[in-house]
Short mmCIF file of C-alpha atoms in Angstrom, two decimals:
data_model
loop_
_atom_site.label_atom_id
_atom_site.label_comp_id
_atom_site.label_asym_id
_atom_site.label_seq_id
_atom_site.Cartn_x
_atom_site.Cartn_y
_atom_site.Cartn_z
CA UNK K 29 177.95 -92.52 63.17
CA UNK K 30 179.63 -95.71 61.98
CA UNK K 31 181.12 -93.68 59.12
CA UNK K 32 183.02 -91.55 61.67
CA UNK K 33 185.94 -93.05 63.60
CA UNK K 34 185.76 -91.18 66.91
CA UNK K 35 188.96 -92.85 68.07
CA UNK K 36 190.95 -91.21 65.27
CA UNK K 37 189.28 -87.86 65.97
CA UNK K 38 190.28 -88.11 69.63
CA UNK K 39 193.81 -89.14 68.70
CA UNK K 40 194.05 -85.98 66.57
CA UNK K 41 192.63 -83.79 69.38
CA UNK K 42 195.03 -85.14 72.00
CA UNK K 43 197.94 -84.98 69.57
CA UNK K 44 197.12 -81.32 68.93
CA UNK K 45 196.83 -80.60 72.66
CA UNK K 46 200.18 -82.24 73.41
CA UNK K 47 202.12 -80.32 70.74
CA UNK K 48 200.46 -77.06 71.83
CA UNK K 49 201.61 -77.75 75.41
CA UNK K 50 205.15 -78.64 74.29
CA UNK K 51 205.53 -75.47 72.25
CA UNK K 52 203.84 -73.03 74.61
CA UNK K 53 204.96 -74.29 78.01
CA UNK K 54 208.30 -75.38 76.57
CA UNK K 55 209.67 -71.87 76.22
CA UNK K 56 208.69 -70.77 79.73
CA UNK K 57 210.19 -73.97 81.16
CA UNK K 58 213.28 -73.13 79.09
CA UNK K 59 213.44 -69.65 80.60
CA UNK K 60 213.48 -71.30 84.04
CA UNK K 61 216.25 -73.72 83.00
CA UNK K 62 218.41 -70.78 81.88
CA UNK K 63 217.63 -68.67 84.96
CA UNK K 64 220.86 -69.21 87.00
CA UNK K 65 223.04 -68.47 83.95
CA UNK K 66 221.52 -65.06 83.17
CA UNK K 67 224.10 -62.23 83.25
CA UNK K 68 222.38 -60.22 86.02
CA UNK K 69 219.43 -60.02 88.40
CA UNK K 70 217.91 -57.42 86.06
CA UNK K 71 218.08 -59.96 83.23
CA UNK K 72 216.32 -62.51 85.43
CA UNK K 73 213.59 -59.95 86.16
CA UNK K 74 213.10 -59.35 82.44
CA UNK K 75 213.06 -63.06 81.62
CA UNK K 76 210.46 -63.83 84.27
CA UNK K 77 208.37 -60.80 83.28
CA UNK K 78 208.36 -62.06 79.67
CA UNK K 79 206.60 -65.30 80.64
CA UNK K 80 204.66 -64.30 83.80
CA UNK K 81 201.47 -63.25 81.92
CA UNK K 82 201.22 -66.44 79.87
CA UNK K 83 202.80 -69.38 81.72
CA UNK K 84 199.67 -70.54 83.56
CA UNK K 85 197.54 -70.23 80.42
CA UNK K 86 200.13 -72.32 78.56
CA UNK K 87 199.59 -75.17 81.01
CA UNK K 88 195.90 -75.29 80.08
CA UNK K 89 196.94 -77.51 77.17
CA UNK K 90 198.45 -80.03 79.59
CA UNK K 91 195.13 -80.25 81.43
CA UNK K 92 193.17 -80.55 78.17
CA UNK K 93 195.44 -83.29 76.85
CA UNK K 94 195.52 -85.17 80.16
CA UNK K 95 191.76 -85.00 80.73
CA UNK K 96 191.05 -85.99 77.13
CA UNK K 97 193.42 -88.91 77.41
CA UNK K 98 191.66 -90.15 80.57
CA UNK K 99 188.21 -89.93 78.99
CA UNK K 100 188.97 -91.17 75.47
CA UNK K 101 191.75 -93.70 76.14
CA UNK K 102 191.39 -95.02 79.73
CA UNK K 103 193.78 -97.92 79.08
CA UNK K 104 196.60 -95.40 78.75
CA UNK K 105 196.05 -94.34 82.37
CA UNK K 106 195.67 -97.96 83.50
CA UNK K 107 199.16 -98.76 82.19
CA UNK K 108 201.00 -95.41 82.24
CA UNK K 109 200.29 -94.35 85.81
CA UNK K 110 201.52 -97.54 87.56
CA UNK K 111 204.55 -97.51 85.26
CA UNK K 112 205.29 -93.80 85.69
CA UNK K 113 204.17 -92.91 89.22
CA UNK K 114 207.60 -91.54 90.17
CA UNK K 115 208.17 -89.74 86.87
CA UNK K 116 204.72 -88.11 86.92
CA UNK K 117 205.19 -87.13 90.58
CA UNK K 118 208.52 -85.46 89.76
CA UNK K 119 206.93 -83.58 86.86
CA UNK K 120 204.03 -82.29 88.97
CA UNK K 121 206.32 -81.38 91.89
CA UNK K 122 208.54 -79.42 89.51
CA UNK K 123 205.59 -77.55 88.04
CA UNK K 124 204.33 -76.69 91.54
CA UNK K 125 207.74 -75.39 92.67
CA UNK K 126 208.12 -73.12 89.66
CA UNK K 127 204.52 -71.91 89.95
CA UNK K 128 205.08 -70.86 93.57
CA UNK K 129 208.30 -69.12 92.54
CA UNK K 130 206.34 -66.96 90.09
CA UNK K 131 204.18 -65.65 92.91
CA UNK K 132 206.75 -65.18 95.67
CA UNK K 133 209.93 -64.08 93.86
CA UNK K 134 208.52 -60.67 92.95
CA UNK K 135 207.62 -60.02 96.60
CA UNK K 136 210.82 -61.35 98.18
CA UNK K 137 213.92 -59.31 98.98
CA UNK K 138 216.47 -61.22 101.08
CA UNK K 139 215.08 -64.63 100.09
CA UNK K 140 214.83 -63.88 96.39
CA UNK K 141 217.78 -66.16 95.56
CA UNK K 142 215.84 -69.11 97.04
CA UNK K 143 212.94 -68.48 94.65
CA UNK K 144 215.43 -68.18 91.79
CA UNK K 145 216.67 -71.69 92.57
CA UNK K 146 213.11 -72.93 93.05
CA UNK K 147 212.20 -71.60 89.60
CA UNK K 148 215.28 -73.23 88.08
CA UNK K 149 214.95 -76.54 89.92
CA UNK K 150 211.24 -76.90 89.23
CA UNK K 151 211.71 -76.14 85.54
CA UNK K 152 214.65 -78.53 85.22
CA UNK K 153 212.97 -81.46 87.01
CA UNK K 154 209.65 -81.02 85.18
CA UNK K 155 211.40 -80.86 81.80
CA UNK K 156 213.59 -83.90 82.47
CA UNK K 157 210.59 -85.91 83.72
CA UNK K 158 208.60 -85.06 80.59
CA UNK K 159 211.49 -86.16 78.38
CA UNK K 160 211.88 -89.40 80.35
CA UNK K 161 208.15 -90.11 79.92
CA UNK K 162 208.54 -89.68 76.16
CA UNK K 163 211.48 -92.09 76.22
CA UNK K 164 209.44 -94.60 78.22
CA UNK K 165 206.67 -94.41 75.63
CA UNK K 166 209.22 -95.16 72.90
CA UNK K 167 210.78 -98.13 74.69
CA UNK K 168 207.37 -99.61 75.59
CA UNK K 169 205.70 -101.18 78.62
CA UNK K 170 205.66 -104.69 80.06
CA UNK K 171 202.02 -105.74 80.22
CA UNK K 172 199.94 -108.88 80.68
CA UNK K 173 196.54 -108.39 79.12
CA UNK K 174 195.73 -104.80 79.95
CA UNK K 175 197.71 -104.56 83.19
CA UNK K 176 201.21 -103.17 83.77
CA UNK K 177 203.43 -105.81 85.38
CA UNK K 178 206.81 -104.06 85.37
CA UNK K 179 208.65 -102.37 88.26
CA UNK K 180 208.33 -98.83 89.61
CA UNK K 181 211.72 -97.76 88.19
CA UNK K 182 211.61 -99.60 84.85
CA UNK K 183 211.07 -96.23 83.20
CA UNK K 184 214.53 -95.04 84.28
CA UNK K 185 216.96 -96.46 81.70
CA UNK K 186 219.97 -95.02 79.80
CA UNK K 187 217.64 -94.35 76.86
CA UNK K 188 215.09 -92.39 78.91
CA UNK K 189 217.90 -90.43 80.59
CA UNK K 190 219.08 -89.33 77.13
CA UNK K 191 215.54 -88.37 76.06
CA UNK K 192 215.15 -86.45 79.33
CA UNK K 193 218.39 -84.55 78.74
CA UNK K 194 217.32 -83.96 75.15
CA UNK K 195 214.08 -82.31 76.16
CA UNK K 196 215.87 -80.16 78.74
CA UNK K 197 218.23 -78.94 75.99
CA UNK K 198 215.31 -78.40 73.59
CA UNK K 199 213.31 -76.38 76.11
CA UNK K 200 216.43 -74.36 76.94
CA UNK K 201 216.79 -73.54 73.22
CA UNK K 202 213.14 -72.47 73.13
CA UNK K 203 213.78 -70.30 76.20
CA UNK K 204 216.90 -68.71 74.69
CA UNK K 205 215.21 -67.86 71.38
CA UNK K 206 212.14 -66.55 73.26
CA UNK K 207 214.50 -64.32 75.28
CA UNK K 208 216.05 -63.04 72.04
CA UNK K 209 212.59 -62.12 70.77
CA UNK K 210 211.29 -60.50 73.98
CA UNK K 211 214.31 -58.63 75.37
CA UNK K 212 217.05 -56.29 74.24
CA UNK K 213 220.44 -55.01 75.39
CA UNK K 214 222.67 -57.15 77.60
CA UNK K 215 220.06 -59.87 78.10
CA UNK K 216 219.39 -60.27 74.39
CA UNK K 217 223.12 -60.38 73.57
CA UNK K 218 223.62 -63.12 76.16
CA UNK K 219 220.78 -65.13 74.61
CA UNK K 220 222.28 -64.64 71.12
CA UNK K 221 225.59 -66.12 72.34
CA UNK K 222 223.82 -69.01 74.06
CA UNK K 223 221.49 -70.09 71.24
CA UNK K 224 224.09 -71.64 68.83
CA UNK K 225 225.57 -73.78 71.63
CA UNK K 226 222.13 -75.02 72.67
CA UNK K 227 221.23 -75.68 69.03
CA UNK K 228 224.39 -77.81 68.65
CA UNK K 229 223.48 -79.77 71.79
CA UNK K 230 219.90 -80.32 70.59
CA UNK K 231 220.99 -81.55 67.16
CA UNK K 232 223.62 -83.86 68.68
CA UNK K 233 221.02 -85.49 70.93
CA UNK K 234 218.56 -85.54 68.02
CA UNK K 235 221.06 -87.63 66.02
CA UNK K 236 221.78 -89.96 68.97
CA UNK K 237 218.08 -90.65 69.61
CA UNK K 238 217.38 -91.08 65.88
CA UNK K 239 220.07 -93.78 65.66
CA UNK K 240 219.25 -95.38 69.02
CA UNK K 241 215.47 -95.67 68.61
CA UNK K 242 215.41 -98.12 65.63
CA UNK K 243 217.98 -100.23 67.45
CA UNK K 244 215.74 -100.70 70.51
CA UNK K 245 212.45 -101.05 68.62
CA UNK K 246 212.11 -103.34 65.59
CA UNK K 247 208.73 -101.83 64.70
CA UNK K 248 210.30 -98.35 64.42
CA UNK K 249 213.14 -99.73 62.29
CA UNK K 250 210.65 -101.34 59.88
CA UNK K 251 208.61 -98.13 59.74
CA UNK K 252 211.60 -95.93 58.88
CA UNK K 253 213.57 -98.31 56.66
CA UNK K 254 210.57 -99.91 54.89
CA UNK K 255 208.62 -98.45 52.04
CA UNK K 256 207.58 -95.15 53.62
CA UNK K 257 210.61 -93.17 52.49
CA UNK K 258 208.56 -89.95 52.45
CA UNK K 259 208.95 -89.96 56.26
CA UNK K 260 212.55 -88.87 55.86
CA UNK K 261 211.32 -85.39 54.99
CA UNK K 262 210.82 -84.88 58.75
CA UNK K 263 214.48 -85.23 59.90
CA UNK K 264 215.58 -83.44 56.73
CA UNK K 265 213.22 -80.60 57.64
CA UNK K 266 214.65 -80.44 61.17
CA UNK K 267 218.21 -80.16 59.83
CA UNK K 268 217.17 -77.44 57.35
CA UNK K 269 215.43 -75.46 60.10
CA UNK K 270 218.52 -75.77 62.31
CA UNK K 271 220.65 -74.29 59.52
CA UNK K 272 218.16 -71.44 59.00
CA UNK K 273 218.21 -70.72 62.72
CA UNK K 274 222.01 -70.69 62.84
CA UNK K 275 222.13 -68.15 60.01
CA UNK K 276 219.36 -66.06 61.58
CA UNK K 277 221.26 -65.84 64.87
CA UNK K 278 224.42 -64.78 63.04
CA UNK K 279 222.41 -62.00 61.34
CA UNK K 280 220.87 -60.97 64.68
CA UNK K 281 217.31 -61.63 63.51
CA UNK K 282 214.85 -61.63 66.43
CA UNK K 283 211.81 -63.71 65.43
CA UNK K 284 213.22 -66.37 63.08
CA UNK K 285 215.25 -68.24 65.76
CA UNK K 286 212.13 -68.82 67.91
CA UNK K 287 209.97 -69.83 64.93
CA UNK K 288 212.57 -72.28 63.62
CA UNK K 289 212.96 -73.83 67.08
CA UNK K 290 209.22 -74.51 67.12
CA UNK K 291 209.58 -76.01 63.64
CA UNK K 292 212.32 -78.36 64.85
CA UNK K 293 210.05 -79.48 67.72
CA UNK K 294 207.15 -80.09 65.31
CA UNK K 295 209.36 -82.20 63.00
CA UNK K 296 210.61 -84.27 65.95
CA UNK K 297 207.07 -84.68 67.35
CA UNK K 298 205.65 -85.81 64.00
CA UNK K 299 208.60 -88.18 63.64
CA UNK K 300 207.75 -89.73 67.00
CA UNK K 301 204.08 -90.14 66.08
CA UNK K 302 204.72 -91.80 62.72
CA UNK K 303 207.25 -94.08 64.41
CA UNK K 304 204.84 -95.48 67.00
CA UNK K 305 201.25 -95.10 65.79
CA UNK K 306 198.84 -96.81 65.86
CA UNK K 307 200.35 -98.15 69.12
CA UNK K 308 199.38 -95.88 72.01
CA UNK K 309 200.53 -98.36 74.70
CA UNK K 310 203.49 -99.98 72.95
CA UNK K 311 204.40 -102.62 72.07
CA UNK K 312 201.00 -104.37 72.04
CA UNK K 313 197.99 -102.05 72.36
CA UNK K 314 196.69 -99.81 69.59
CA UNK K 315 194.48 -96.71 69.74
CA UNK K 316 191.39 -98.86 69.30
CA UNK K 317 192.46 -101.28 72.09
CA UNK K 318 192.76 -98.33 74.49
CA UNK K 319 189.63 -96.43 73.40
CA UNK K 320 186.60 -95.90 75.62
CA UNK K 321 183.02 -96.59 74.56
CA UNK K 322 181.98 -94.58 71.43
CA UNK K 323 179.11 -93.04 73.40
CA UNK K 324 181.56 -91.68 75.98
CA UNK K 325 183.87 -90.38 73.28
CA UNK K 326 180.96 -88.59 71.56
CA UNK K 327 179.79 -86.99 74.84
CA UNK K 328 183.31 -85.74 75.56
CA UNK K 329 183.76 -84.54 72.00
CA UNK K 330 180.76 -82.21 72.27
CA UNK K 331 182.34 -80.54 75.30
CA UNK K 332 185.75 -80.23 73.66
CA UNK K 333 184.25 -78.61 70.57
CA UNK K 334 182.92 -75.80 72.82
CA UNK K 335 185.97 -75.48 75.09
CA UNK K 336 188.80 -75.55 72.53
CA UNK K 337 187.78 -72.38 70.62
CA UNK K 338 187.51 -70.54 73.96
CA UNK K 339 191.03 -71.64 74.93
CA UNK K 340 192.41 -70.60 71.55
CA UNK K 341 190.65 -67.23 71.77
CA UNK K 342 191.85 -66.24 75.23
CA UNK K 343 195.35 -67.54 74.47
CA UNK K 344 195.54 -65.38 71.32
CA UNK K 345 194.14 -62.39 73.24
CA UNK K 346 196.68 -62.77 76.03
CA UNK K 347 199.62 -62.91 73.65
CA UNK K 348 198.27 -59.88 71.78
CA UNK K 349 197.85 -57.82 74.96
CA UNK K 350 201.37 -58.64 76.18
CA UNK K 351 203.07 -58.41 72.79
CA UNK K 352 206.33 -56.53 72.27
CA UNK K 353 209.55 -56.20 74.22
CA UNK K 354 209.92 -56.50 77.98
CA UNK K 355 212.00 -53.74 79.62
CA UNK K 356 213.54 -53.53 83.11
CA UNK K 357 210.98 -50.89 84.06
CA UNK K 358 207.91 -52.83 82.96
CA UNK K 359 206.46 -55.87 84.61
CA UNK K 360 203.35 -57.96 84.94
CA UNK K 361 203.35 -57.99 88.73
#
C-alpha cells in the first residue's frame, strides 16, 4: 500500500468530479442566466425543456465532489467553510430557487413570470458565487496553524468579483451554445447571434484574470514564468478553440460551438490546477497536509469505485434517451 499514494488518487477523483460538474451543470445554469433575454415565451419553454431531463443528474457531480472532499481532505472544510459561509449559502440558495422553478413553472399560468425570474436569479447567484469561490481559492486564505482566522467577507474582493463575473459569462456561453445545439428556428438564430458576443466577453475576462493572477500570487508567477514553459500550451489552446468556435458560429455549425466551449473550460481549469497545486488550501497547506488518514481514504475509495461507474452509466443513458432537438410541442413535463 505504501507504493500507492492515495492522496494523489483522491486529488484526481475530486478534480474529475469538479470538472464534470462545471461542464454538465454549467450549461443548464447558463440557460437560466439567458432566460430573461430569450426572444419569446415559447423560446423559454424550449430552453427549459432542453435541460429539464438532465439538470438534477448533472448536480450529482457536485455532491460527489463535495462528499469526497469532506472525507479525503477534511482540512479543506475546516478552512473553506468558515471563510466562505456567505458565498456557499448564496450558491445553495441559488440552486434551490432554480430547482423549485423547474417544478412550478410548467404548472403556473398567471404566476409564470415569477418562476422565470426565480430561474434566472437562482442561476445567476449560484454561478457568481461559484466563480467567487474559485477566486477566493486563487487569492488564498489567512490561517494560523490549521484554523481560518480571517473575516466573514474577506472572500469578497475586486479579484473575486471579476472571477464571479467571468464564470457567469462562461456559463452563459455554455448555455448559448447548448441552445444552438438543442433548438432550431427563432430560438436557435437568437443563440447564434448571442454566442460571439459572449465569447468576446469570456476571452476578455480570461485575459484580465490571466494577467491579474500572477500579480497577486508570487507562487503562480514563478510557476508560469519559470522553467515549465510547456504550460503555455493551455492558454494557447483556449485561444485556438475560441477561434474555431467563432468560425463554426459563422458557418452555422450546431455541435462544434458547444464542444469548443467545453474545451475552453477544460483549458482554463487545467491552467488553474497547474497554477496552484500541490496547495489545496493556499498559500500554506498542500494536499498531504489536508489529507485524512490513509485507512479512511482507502475505505472511501472502495465506495467511489462502485458508485462512479453507476453515475457515468445513468448519465450516458439519460443523454441518449433525450438526445436530439427540442421542439415547442415536445416537453419533459
